Coordinates of N, CA and C in Angstrom, one line a residue:
Chain A
M22 N -14.6 12.9 -22.5 CA -13.4 12.9 -21.7 C -12.2 13.1 -22.6
L23 N -11.3 14.0 -22.3 CA -10.1 14.1 -23.3 C -9.1 12.9 -23.1
L24 N -8.7 12.4 -24.1 CA -7.8 11.4 -24.1 C -6.6 11.5 -23.1
E25 N -6.0 12.7 -23.4 CA -4.8 13.0 -22.7 C -4.9 13.0 -21.2
R26 N -6.0 13.5 -20.7 CA -6.5 13.6 -19.3 C -6.6 12.2 -18.8
T27 N -7.3 11.2 -19.6 CA -7.7 10.0 -19.1 C -6.3 9.2 -19.0
T28 N -5.4 9.4 -19.9 CA -4.1 8.7 -19.8 C -3.4 9.1 -18.5
R29 N -3.4 10.4 -18.2 CA -2.7 10.9 -17.0 C -3.3 10.3 -15.9
V30 N -4.7 10.4 -15.8 CA -5.3 9.7 -14.5 C -5.1 8.3 -14.4
N31 N -5.0 7.5 -15.6 CA -4.5 6.1 -15.6 C -3.3 6.0 -15.0
F32 N -2.3 6.7 -15.5 CA -0.9 6.6 -14.9 C -0.9 7.0 -13.5
L33 N -1.5 8.0 -13.0 CA -1.5 8.4 -11.6 C -2.1 7.2 -10.7
Y34 N -3.2 6.7 -11.2 CA -4.0 5.7 -10.5 C -2.8 4.5 -10.4
D35 N -2.3 4.2 -11.4 CA -1.2 3.1 -11.4 C -0.3 3.2 -10.3
F36 N 0.4 4.5 -10.2 CA 1.3 4.8 -9.2 C 0.7 4.9 -7.7
Y37 N -0.6 5.3 -7.6 CA -1.0 5.8 -6.2 C -2.1 4.9 -5.7
H38 N -2.7 4.0 -6.4 CA -3.9 3.4 -6.1 C -3.8 2.6 -4.7
S39 N -2.6 2.3 -4.3 CA -2.5 1.6 -3.1 C -2.7 2.7 -1.8
L40 N -2.8 3.9 -2.2 CA -3.0 4.8 -1.1 C -4.4 5.2 -0.9
L41 N -5.3 4.6 -1.8 CA -6.8 4.9 -1.8 C -7.6 3.9 -1.1
T42 N -8.9 4.2 -0.7 CA -9.6 3.4 -0.1 C -10.3 2.4 -1.1
D43 N -10.9 1.3 -0.6 CA -11.4 0.3 -1.4 C -12.6 1.0 -2.3
K44 N -13.3 1.9 -1.8 CA -14.5 2.4 -2.5 C -13.9 3.3 -3.6
Q45 N -12.9 4.1 -3.2 CA -12.2 4.9 -4.3 C -11.7 4.2 -5.4
R46 N -11.1 3.1 -5.1 CA -10.4 2.2 -6.2 C -11.6 1.6 -6.9
A47 N -12.7 1.1 -6.3 CA -13.8 0.5 -7.1 C -14.3 1.6 -8.1
Y48 N -14.7 2.8 -7.8 CA -15.2 3.7 -8.7 C -14.2 4.2 -9.8
M49 N -12.9 4.3 -9.3 CA -11.9 4.8 -10.3 C -11.7 3.5 -11.3
Q50 N -11.6 2.3 -10.8 CA -11.3 1.3 -11.8 C -12.5 1.1 -12.8
A51 N -13.8 1.3 -12.3 CA -15.1 1.2 -13.2 C -15.0 2.2 -14.1
Y52 N -14.9 3.4 -13.7 CA -15.0 4.7 -14.5 C -13.8 4.7 -15.5
Y53 N -12.5 4.7 -15.1 CA -11.4 4.9 -16.0 C -10.8 3.7 -16.8
L54 N -10.9 2.6 -16.0 CA -10.4 1.3 -16.5 C -11.3 0.6 -17.3
D55 N -12.5 0.3 -16.8 CA -13.4 -0.4 -17.3 C -14.5 0.3 -18.1
D56 N -14.3 1.7 -18.1 CA -15.1 2.6 -19.0 C -16.6 2.5 -18.9
Y57 N -17.1 2.3 -17.5 CA -18.5 2.3 -17.1 C -18.9 3.9 -17.0
S58 N -20.2 4.2 -17.2 CA -20.6 5.5 -17.2 C -20.8 5.8 -15.6
L59 N -20.9 7.1 -15.3 CA -21.2 7.5 -13.9 C -22.7 7.0 -13.6
G60 N -23.6 7.0 -14.5 CA -24.9 6.4 -14.2 C -24.9 5.0 -13.9
E61 N -24.1 4.2 -14.8 CA -24.1 2.8 -14.5 C -23.3 2.4 -13.2
I62 N -22.2 3.2 -12.7 CA -21.6 2.9 -11.5 C -22.5 3.3 -10.3
A63 N -23.3 4.3 -10.5 CA -24.3 4.8 -9.5 C -25.3 3.6 -9.2
E64 N -25.7 3.1 -10.3 CA -26.9 2.0 -10.1 C -26.1 0.8 -9.6
E65 N -25.0 0.3 -10.0 CA -24.5 -0.8 -9.4 C -24.1 -0.7 -8.0
H66 N -23.7 0.5 -7.5 CA -23.4 0.6 -6.1 C -24.6 1.2 -5.3
E67 N -25.7 1.4 -5.9 CA -27.0 2.0 -5.4 C -26.8 3.2 -4.7
V68 N -26.1 4.2 -5.2 CA -25.9 5.6 -4.8 C -26.4 6.5 -5.9
S69 N -26.4 7.8 -5.8 CA -26.7 8.8 -6.7 C -25.5 8.9 -7.7
R70 N -25.9 9.4 -8.9 CA -24.8 9.7 -9.9 C -23.9 10.8 -9.3
Q71 N -24.6 11.7 -8.7 CA -23.9 13.0 -8.2 C -22.6 12.3 -7.2
A72 N -23.0 11.3 -6.4 CA -22.3 10.8 -5.4 C -21.0 10.2 -5.9
V73 N -21.3 9.5 -7.1 CA -20.1 8.9 -7.7 C -19.1 9.9 -8.3
Y74 N -19.8 10.9 -9.0 CA -19.2 11.9 -9.6 C -18.1 12.7 -8.6
D75 N -18.7 13.0 -7.4 CA -18.0 13.6 -6.4 C -16.8 12.9 -6.0
N76 N -17.2 11.6 -5.7 CA -16.1 10.7 -5.2 C -14.9 10.6 -6.3
V77 N -15.2 10.4 -7.4 CA -14.2 10.4 -8.6 C -13.4 11.6 -8.6
K78 N -14.0 12.8 -8.6 CA -13.4 14.0 -8.7 C -12.5 14.2 -7.5
R79 N -13.0 13.9 -6.4 CA -12.1 13.9 -5.2 C -10.8 13.1 -5.2
T80 N -11.2 11.8 -5.8 CA -10.1 11.0 -5.8 C -9.0 11.5 -6.8
E81 N -9.5 12.0 -7.9 CA -8.6 12.5 -9.0 C -7.7 13.6 -8.3
A82 N -8.3 14.5 -7.6 CA -7.6 15.6 -6.8 C -6.5 15.1 -5.8
M83 N -6.9 13.9 -5.3 CA -5.9 13.3 -4.3 C -4.7 12.7 -4.9
L84 N -5.1 12.1 -6.1 CA -3.9 11.5 -6.9 C -3.0 12.7 -7.5
E85 N -3.6 13.9 -7.8 CA -2.8 15.0 -8.3 C -1.9 15.4 -7.1
Q86 N -2.6 15.5 -5.9 CA -1.8 15.9 -4.7 C -0.6 15.0 -4.3
Y87 N -1.0 13.6 -4.4 CA 0.1 12.7 -4.2 C 1.3 12.9 -5.3
E88 N 1.0 13.2 -6.6 CA 2.0 13.4 -7.6 C 2.6 14.6 -7.3
E89 N 2.1 15.7 -6.8 CA 2.7 16.8 -6.5 C 3.8 16.8 -5.4
K90 N 3.4 15.8 -4.5 CA 4.4 15.5 -3.4 C 5.4 14.5 -3.7
L91 N 5.0 13.4 -4.3 CA 6.0 12.4 -4.7 C 6.7 12.4 -6.0
K92 N 5.9 13.0 -7.0 CA 6.4 13.0 -8.3 C 6.8 11.6 -8.8
L93 N 6.1 10.6 -8.6 CA 6.5 9.3 -9.1 C 6.3 9.0 -10.8
F94 N 5.3 9.8 -11.2 CA 4.9 9.8 -12.6 C 6.0 10.5 -13.4
E95 N 6.3 11.7 -12.7 CA 7.2 12.6 -13.4 C 8.6 12.0 -13.5
K96 N 9.1 11.4 -12.5 CA 10.3 10.7 -12.4 C 10.4 9.5 -13.3
F97 N 9.2 8.7 -13.3 CA 9.1 7.6 -14.2 C 9.5 8.1 -15.7
Q98 N 8.7 9.1 -16.1 CA 8.9 9.6 -17.4 C 10.3 9.9 -17.7
Q99 N 11.0 10.7 -16.7 CA 12.3 11.0 -17.0 C 13.3 9.8 -17.1
R100 N 13.0 8.9 -16.2 CA 13.9 7.7 -16.4 C 13.7 6.8 -17.6
M101 N 12.4 6.9 -18.2 CA 12.3 6.2 -19.4 C 12.8 7.0 -20.5
E102 N 13.0 8.2 -20.5 CA 13.6 9.1 -21.6 C 15.0 8.8 -21.5
I103 N 15.7 8.6 -20.4 CA 17.1 8.2 -20.2 C 17.3 6.9 -21.0
I104 N 16.5 5.9 -20.4 CA 16.7 4.6 -20.9 C 16.6 4.5 -22.4
Q105 N 15.7 5.3 -23.0 CA 15.6 5.3 -24.5 C 16.8 5.7 -25.2
Q106 N 17.3 6.8 -24.5 CA 18.7 7.3 -24.9 C 19.8 6.3 -24.8
L107 N 19.8 5.6 -23.7 CA 20.7 4.5 -23.6 C 20.7 3.4 -24.8
E108 N 19.4 3.1 -25.1 CA 19.0 2.2 -26.0 C 19.6 2.7 -27.4
E109 N 19.4 3.9 -27.6 CA 20.0 4.6 -28.9 C 21.6 4.6 -29.0
Q110 N 22.2 4.8 -27.9 CA 23.5 4.9 -27.8 C 24.2 3.5 -27.9
L111 N 23.4 2.6 -27.5 CA 23.8 1.0 -27.5 C 24.0 0.7 -29.0
Q112 N 23.1 1.2 -29.8 CA 23.2 0.9 -31.3 C 24.6 1.4 -31.8
V113 N 25.1 2.3 -31.3 CA 26.3 2.8 -31.9 C 27.6 2.5 -30.9
M114 N 27.3 1.9 -29.8 CA 28.2 1.3 -28.8 C 29.0 2.6 -28.3
D115 N 28.4 3.8 -28.0 CA 29.2 4.9 -27.5 C 29.4 4.6 -25.9
K116 N 30.5 4.0 -25.6 CA 30.7 3.6 -24.2 C 30.7 4.9 -23.3
E117 N 31.4 5.9 -23.8 CA 31.4 7.1 -22.9 C 30.1 7.7 -22.6
R118 N 29.2 7.8 -23.5 CA 27.9 8.3 -23.4 C 27.0 7.5 -22.8
I119 N 27.1 6.1 -22.8 CA 26.4 5.2 -22.1 C 26.7 5.3 -20.6
T120 N 28.1 5.4 -20.2 CA 28.4 5.6 -18.9 C 27.8 6.8 -18.3
A121 N 27.9 7.9 -19.1 CA 27.3 9.2 -18.5 C 25.9 9.1 -18.3
L122 N 25.1 8.3 -19.3 CA 23.7 8.1 -19.0 C 23.2 7.3 -17.8
L123 N 24.1 6.3 -17.6 CA 23.9 5.4 -16.5 C 24.1 6.2 -15.2
H124 N 25.1 7.2 -15.3 CA 25.3 7.9 -14.2 C 24.1 8.9 -13.8
T125 N 23.6 9.4 -14.9 CA 22.4 10.3 -14.7 C 21.1 9.5 -14.1
L126 N 21.0 8.3 -14.6 CA 19.9 7.5 -14.3 C 20.0 7.1 -12.7
K127 N 21.1 7.0 -12.2 CA 21.4 6.8 -10.7 C 21.0 7.9 -10.0
E128 N 21.0 9.1 -10.4 CA 20.5 10.2 -9.7 C 19.1 10.1 -9.3
Y129 N 18.3 9.4 -10.1 CA 16.9 9.3 -9.8 C 16.6 8.3 -8.7
E130 N 15.8 8.8 -7.8 CA 15.2 7.9 -6.8 C 13.9 7.4 -7.4
Chain B
M22 N 20.9 3.1 19.2 CA 20.3 2.9 18.0 C 21.1 2.0 17.0
L23 N 20.5 1.0 16.6 CA 21.1 0.2 15.5 C 21.4 0.9 14.1
L24 N 22.5 0.8 13.7 CA 22.9 1.6 12.5 C 22.1 1.1 11.4
E25 N 21.8 -0.1 11.2 CA 21.2 -0.6 10.0 C 19.6 -0.1 10.2
R26 N 19.1 0.1 11.2 CA 17.6 0.6 11.6 C 17.8 2.0 11.1
T27 N 18.7 2.9 11.6 CA 18.9 4.2 11.2 C 19.0 4.5 9.8
T28 N 19.7 3.8 9.2 CA 20.0 3.9 7.7 C 18.5 3.6 7.1
R29 N 17.8 2.6 7.3 CA 16.6 2.3 6.7 C 15.7 3.7 7.0
V30 N 15.4 4.0 8.2 CA 14.6 5.3 8.4 C 15.0 6.2 7.7
N31 N 16.3 6.6 7.6 CA 16.9 7.7 6.7 C 16.2 7.6 5.4
F32 N 16.4 6.5 4.8 CA 16.0 6.3 3.3 C 14.4 6.4 3.3
L33 N 13.8 5.8 4.3 CA 12.3 6.0 4.1 C 12.0 7.4 4.2
Y34 N 12.6 8.2 5.1 CA 12.4 9.6 5.3 C 12.6 10.4 4.1
D35 N 13.6 10.0 3.4 CA 14.1 10.5 2.2 C 12.9 10.4 1.0
F36 N 12.4 9.2 1.1 CA 11.3 8.9 0.0 C 9.8 9.4 0.3
Y37 N 9.7 9.5 1.7 CA 8.1 9.8 2.1 C 8.1 11.1 2.8
H38 N 9.1 11.8 3.2 CA 8.9 13.1 4.0 C 7.9 14.1 3.5
S39 N 7.7 14.0 2.2 CA 6.6 15.0 1.7 C 5.2 14.7 2.1
L40 N 5.0 13.5 2.5 CA 3.9 13.0 3.0 C 3.6 13.4 4.4
L41 N 4.6 13.8 5.2 CA 4.4 14.1 6.7 C 4.1 15.5 7.0
T42 N 3.6 15.6 8.3 CA 3.2 17.1 8.7 C 4.7 17.8 9.0
D43 N 4.4 19.1 9.1 CA 5.8 19.9 9.6 C 6.3 19.4 10.8
K44 N 5.5 19.2 11.9 CA 5.8 18.7 13.0 C 6.7 17.4 13.1
Q45 N 6.1 16.5 12.4 CA 6.6 15.3 12.2 C 8.0 15.4 11.5
R46 N 8.1 16.1 10.5 CA 9.3 16.4 9.8 C 10.4 17.1 10.8
A47 N 10.0 17.9 11.6 CA 10.9 18.7 12.5 C 11.4 17.6 13.5
Y48 N 10.7 16.9 14.2 CA 11.2 15.9 15.1 C 12.1 14.8 14.4
M49 N 11.6 14.3 13.2 CA 12.4 13.3 12.5 C 13.8 13.8 12.0
Q50 N 13.8 15.0 11.6 CA 15.1 15.8 11.1 C 16.0 15.8 12.2
A51 N 15.4 16.3 13.4 CA 16.2 16.6 14.7 C 16.9 15.2 15.2
Y52 N 16.0 14.2 15.2 CA 16.3 12.9 15.9 C 17.2 12.1 14.9
Y53 N 16.9 12.0 13.6 CA 17.6 11.0 12.8 C 18.7 11.7 11.9
L54 N 18.5 12.9 11.5 CA 19.5 13.5 10.6 C 20.4 14.4 11.4
D55 N 20.0 15.1 12.4 CA 20.7 16.0 13.2 C 21.4 15.4 14.4
D56 N 20.9 14.1 14.7 CA 21.4 13.3 15.9 C 21.0 14.1 17.3
Y57 N 20.0 14.8 17.3 CA 19.7 15.3 18.7 C 19.0 14.2 19.6
S58 N 19.1 14.3 20.8 CA 18.6 13.4 21.7 C 17.1 13.8 22.0
L59 N 16.2 12.8 22.5 CA 14.7 13.0 22.6 C 14.6 14.0 23.5
G60 N 15.5 14.1 24.6 CA 15.4 15.2 25.6 C 15.6 16.4 25.1
E61 N 16.7 16.6 24.2 CA 17.0 17.9 23.7 C 15.9 18.4 22.8
I62 N 15.4 17.5 22.0 CA 14.1 17.9 21.1 C 12.9 18.3 22.0
A63 N 12.7 17.6 23.0 CA 11.6 17.9 24.0 C 11.7 19.4 24.6
E64 N 12.9 19.7 24.9 CA 13.3 21.0 25.5 C 13.1 22.1 24.4
E65 N 13.6 21.9 23.2 CA 13.5 22.7 22.2 C 12.1 23.2 21.8
H66 N 11.2 22.2 21.8 CA 9.8 22.3 21.3 C 8.9 22.4 22.6
E67 N 9.5 22.5 23.7 CA 8.7 22.7 25.1 C 7.4 21.6 25.2
V68 N 7.9 20.5 25.0 CA 6.9 19.4 25.2 C 7.6 18.2 26.0
S69 N 6.9 17.4 26.4 CA 7.6 16.2 27.2 C 8.5 15.1 26.2
R70 N 9.4 14.6 26.9 CA 10.3 13.8 26.2 C 9.3 12.7 25.5
Q71 N 8.3 12.2 26.4 CA 7.4 11.1 26.0 C 6.7 11.5 24.7
A72 N 6.3 12.6 24.7 CA 5.5 13.3 23.5 C 6.5 13.1 22.2
V73 N 7.6 13.5 22.3 CA 8.6 13.5 21.2 C 8.7 12.0 20.8
Y74 N 9.0 11.2 21.8 CA 9.2 9.8 21.5 C 8.0 9.1 20.8
D75 N 6.8 9.4 21.3 CA 5.5 9.0 20.7 C 5.4 9.3 19.2
N76 N 5.6 10.6 19.1 CA 5.5 11.1 17.7 C 6.5 10.4 16.7
V77 N 7.8 10.3 17.1 CA 8.7 9.8 16.3 C 8.4 8.4 15.9
K78 N 8.0 7.6 17.0 CA 7.7 6.2 16.8 C 6.4 6.1 15.8
R79 N 5.4 6.8 16.1 CA 4.3 6.8 15.1 C 4.6 7.4 13.7
T80 N 5.6 8.1 13.6 CA 6.0 8.5 12.2 C 6.8 7.5 11.6
E81 N 7.6 6.7 12.3 CA 8.3 5.6 11.8 C 7.3 4.6 11.2
A82 N 6.2 4.4 12.1 CA 5.4 3.4 11.6 C 4.6 3.9 10.3
M83 N 4.3 5.1 10.2 CA 3.7 5.7 9.0 C 4.6 5.5 7.8
L84 N 6.0 5.8 8.0 CA 6.9 5.6 6.9 C 7.0 4.0 6.4
E85 N 6.8 3.3 7.4 CA 6.9 1.6 7.0 C 5.6 1.5 6.4
Q86 N 4.5 1.9 6.7 CA 3.3 1.7 6.1 C 3.3 2.3 4.5
Y87 N 3.6 3.5 4.3 CA 3.8 4.0 3.0 C 4.8 3.0 2.2
E88 N 5.9 2.7 2.8 CA 6.7 1.7 2.0 C 6.0 0.4 1.6
E89 N 5.2 -0.1 2.6 CA 4.5 -1.3 2.3 C 3.5 -1.1 1.2
K90 N 3.0 0.0 1.1 CA 2.1 0.3 -0.1 C 2.8 0.7 -1.4
L91 N 3.7 1.6 -1.2 CA 4.3 2.1 -2.4 C 5.8 1.5 -2.8
K92 N 6.4 0.8 -1.9 CA 7.5 0.2 -2.1 C 8.7 1.0 -2.8
L93 N 8.7 2.2 -2.7 CA 9.7 3.1 -3.3 C 11.1 2.7 -3.0
F94 N 11.3 2.5 -1.8 CA 12.8 2.0 -1.3 C 13.1 0.7 -2.0
E95 N 12.2 -0.2 -1.9 CA 12.5 -1.6 -2.4 C 12.9 -1.4 -3.9
K96 N 11.9 -0.6 -4.8 CA 12.1 -0.5 -6.2 C 13.4 0.2 -6.5
F97 N 13.8 1.1 -5.6 CA 15.0 1.9 -5.8 C 16.3 1.0 -5.7
Q98 N 16.2 0.1 -4.7 CA 17.4 -0.8 -4.4 C 17.4 -1.7 -5.7
Q99 N 16.2 -2.2 -6.2 CA 16.3 -3.2 -7.3 C 17.0 -2.5 -8.6
R100 N 16.5 -1.1 -8.8 CA 16.9 -0.4 -9.9 C 18.5 -0.3 -9.8
M101 N 18.8 0.1 -8.6 CA 20.4 0.4 -8.3 C 21.2 -1.0 -8.6
E102 N 20.5 -2.0 -8.3 CA 21.3 -3.3 -8.5 C 21.4 -3.6 -10.1
I103 N 20.4 -3.2 -10.8 CA 20.4 -3.5 -12.2 C 21.4 -2.6 -12.9
I104 N 21.3 -1.3 -12.4 CA 22.3 -0.4 -12.9 C 23.7 -0.7 -12.8
Q105 N 24.1 -1.3 -11.6 CA 25.4 -1.8 -11.2 C 25.9 -2.9 -12.3
Q106 N 24.8 -3.8 -12.4 CA 25.1 -4.9 -13.5 C 25.3 -4.3 -14.9
L107 N 24.6 -3.1 -15.2 CA 24.8 -2.6 -16.4 C 26.1 -2.1 -16.5
E108 N 26.7 -1.3 -15.6 CA 27.9 -0.9 -15.6 C 29.1 -1.9 -15.7
E109 N 28.9 -3.1 -15.0 CA 29.7 -4.2 -15.2 C 29.8 -4.6 -16.5
Q110 N 28.5 -4.9 -17.2 CA 28.4 -5.5 -18.6 C 29.1 -4.5 -19.6
L111 N 29.0 -3.2 -19.2 CA 29.6 -2.2 -20.0 C 31.1 -2.3 -20.2
Q112 N 31.7 -2.7 -19.1 CA 33.2 -3.1 -19.2 C 33.5 -4.0 -20.2
V113 N 32.7 -5.0 -20.5 CA 33.1 -6.0 -21.5 C 32.3 -5.9 -22.7
M114 N 31.5 -4.8 -22.7 CA 30.7 -4.3 -23.9 C 29.8 -5.5 -24.4
D115 N 29.2 -6.2 -23.5 CA 28.3 -7.3 -23.9 C 26.9 -6.7 -24.3
K116 N 26.9 -6.4 -25.6 CA 25.6 -5.8 -26.1 C 24.2 -6.4 -25.8
E117 N 24.2 -7.7 -25.9 CA 23.1 -8.5 -25.8 C 22.7 -8.5 -24.2
R118 N 23.6 -8.5 -23.4 CA 23.3 -8.7 -22.0 C 22.8 -7.2 -21.5
I119 N 23.4 -6.2 -22.0 CA 23.1 -4.7 -21.7 C 21.7 -4.6 -22.2
T120 N 21.3 -5.0 -23.4 CA 20.0 -4.7 -24.0 C 18.9 -5.4 -23.1
A121 N 19.2 -6.7 -22.5 CA 18.4 -7.4 -21.6 C 18.2 -6.8 -20.3
L122 N 19.3 -6.1 -19.8 CA 19.3 -5.4 -18.4 C 18.4 -4.2 -18.7
L123 N 18.6 -3.4 -19.7 CA 17.7 -2.1 -20.1 C 16.3 -2.5 -20.0
H124 N 15.9 -3.7 -20.7 CA 14.6 -4.1 -20.8 C 14.0 -4.4 -19.4
T125 N 14.8 -5.1 -18.6 CA 14.5 -5.2 -17.1 C 14.2 -4.1 -16.4
L126 N 15.0 -3.1 -16.6 CA 15.0 -1.8 -15.9 C 13.7 -1.1 -16.2
K127 N 13.3 -1.2 -17.6 CA 12.1 -0.6 -18.0 C 10.8 -1.1 -17.3
E128 N 10.9 -2.4 -16.7 CA 9.7 -2.9 -16.1 C 9.5 -2.2 -14.8
Y129 N 10.4 -1.6 -14.1 CA 10.2 -0.8 -12.9 C 9.5 0.5 -13.0
E130 N 8.5 0.6 -12.1 CA 8.0 2.0 -12.2 C 8.7 2.8 -11.3

């Protein structure tokens, strides 16, 4: 599994897990957060390895669809970038720049 | 229609409209944003007034369910409150307090 891909799925899961079913959450949690293999998860839930794989892949696609519609992860990253800039500007106490950054931050829902 | 209720639905619509169907969006837009009556919307779409009413009520319930799960409106209000506090602290340039508020702001997804 590529690390970057795993990180993204973890973030998307963090933002949208409340919209998933209990089973989807159980598989995703086991596979991505607790690092169990597909085979181990299949054994635990008494289903085929393929069934777990299909469920996980479908859930990943759902998470990407939610992100496409709501863009919570994207907006979160943008806000974090602005907050970082605010912290930098705070070091030099540039009041005008800080005010402008706060204004930008307010634009984000 | 109570003003407070309308404001809330408008906000929820703003946050979650991407998760609705085209028909749901059309009815909600007409009723809440463009202020048409249920009768006018029914005539325009050649359906019964009751059908429009049921659709709008179901959509409102869906928006509340999404808010219950994702809490985007609630988190938005909390962030806005912190940003307002930041702006106030910026007037007196209380660096320590500003840093603390930025830290709190980062906690929000």
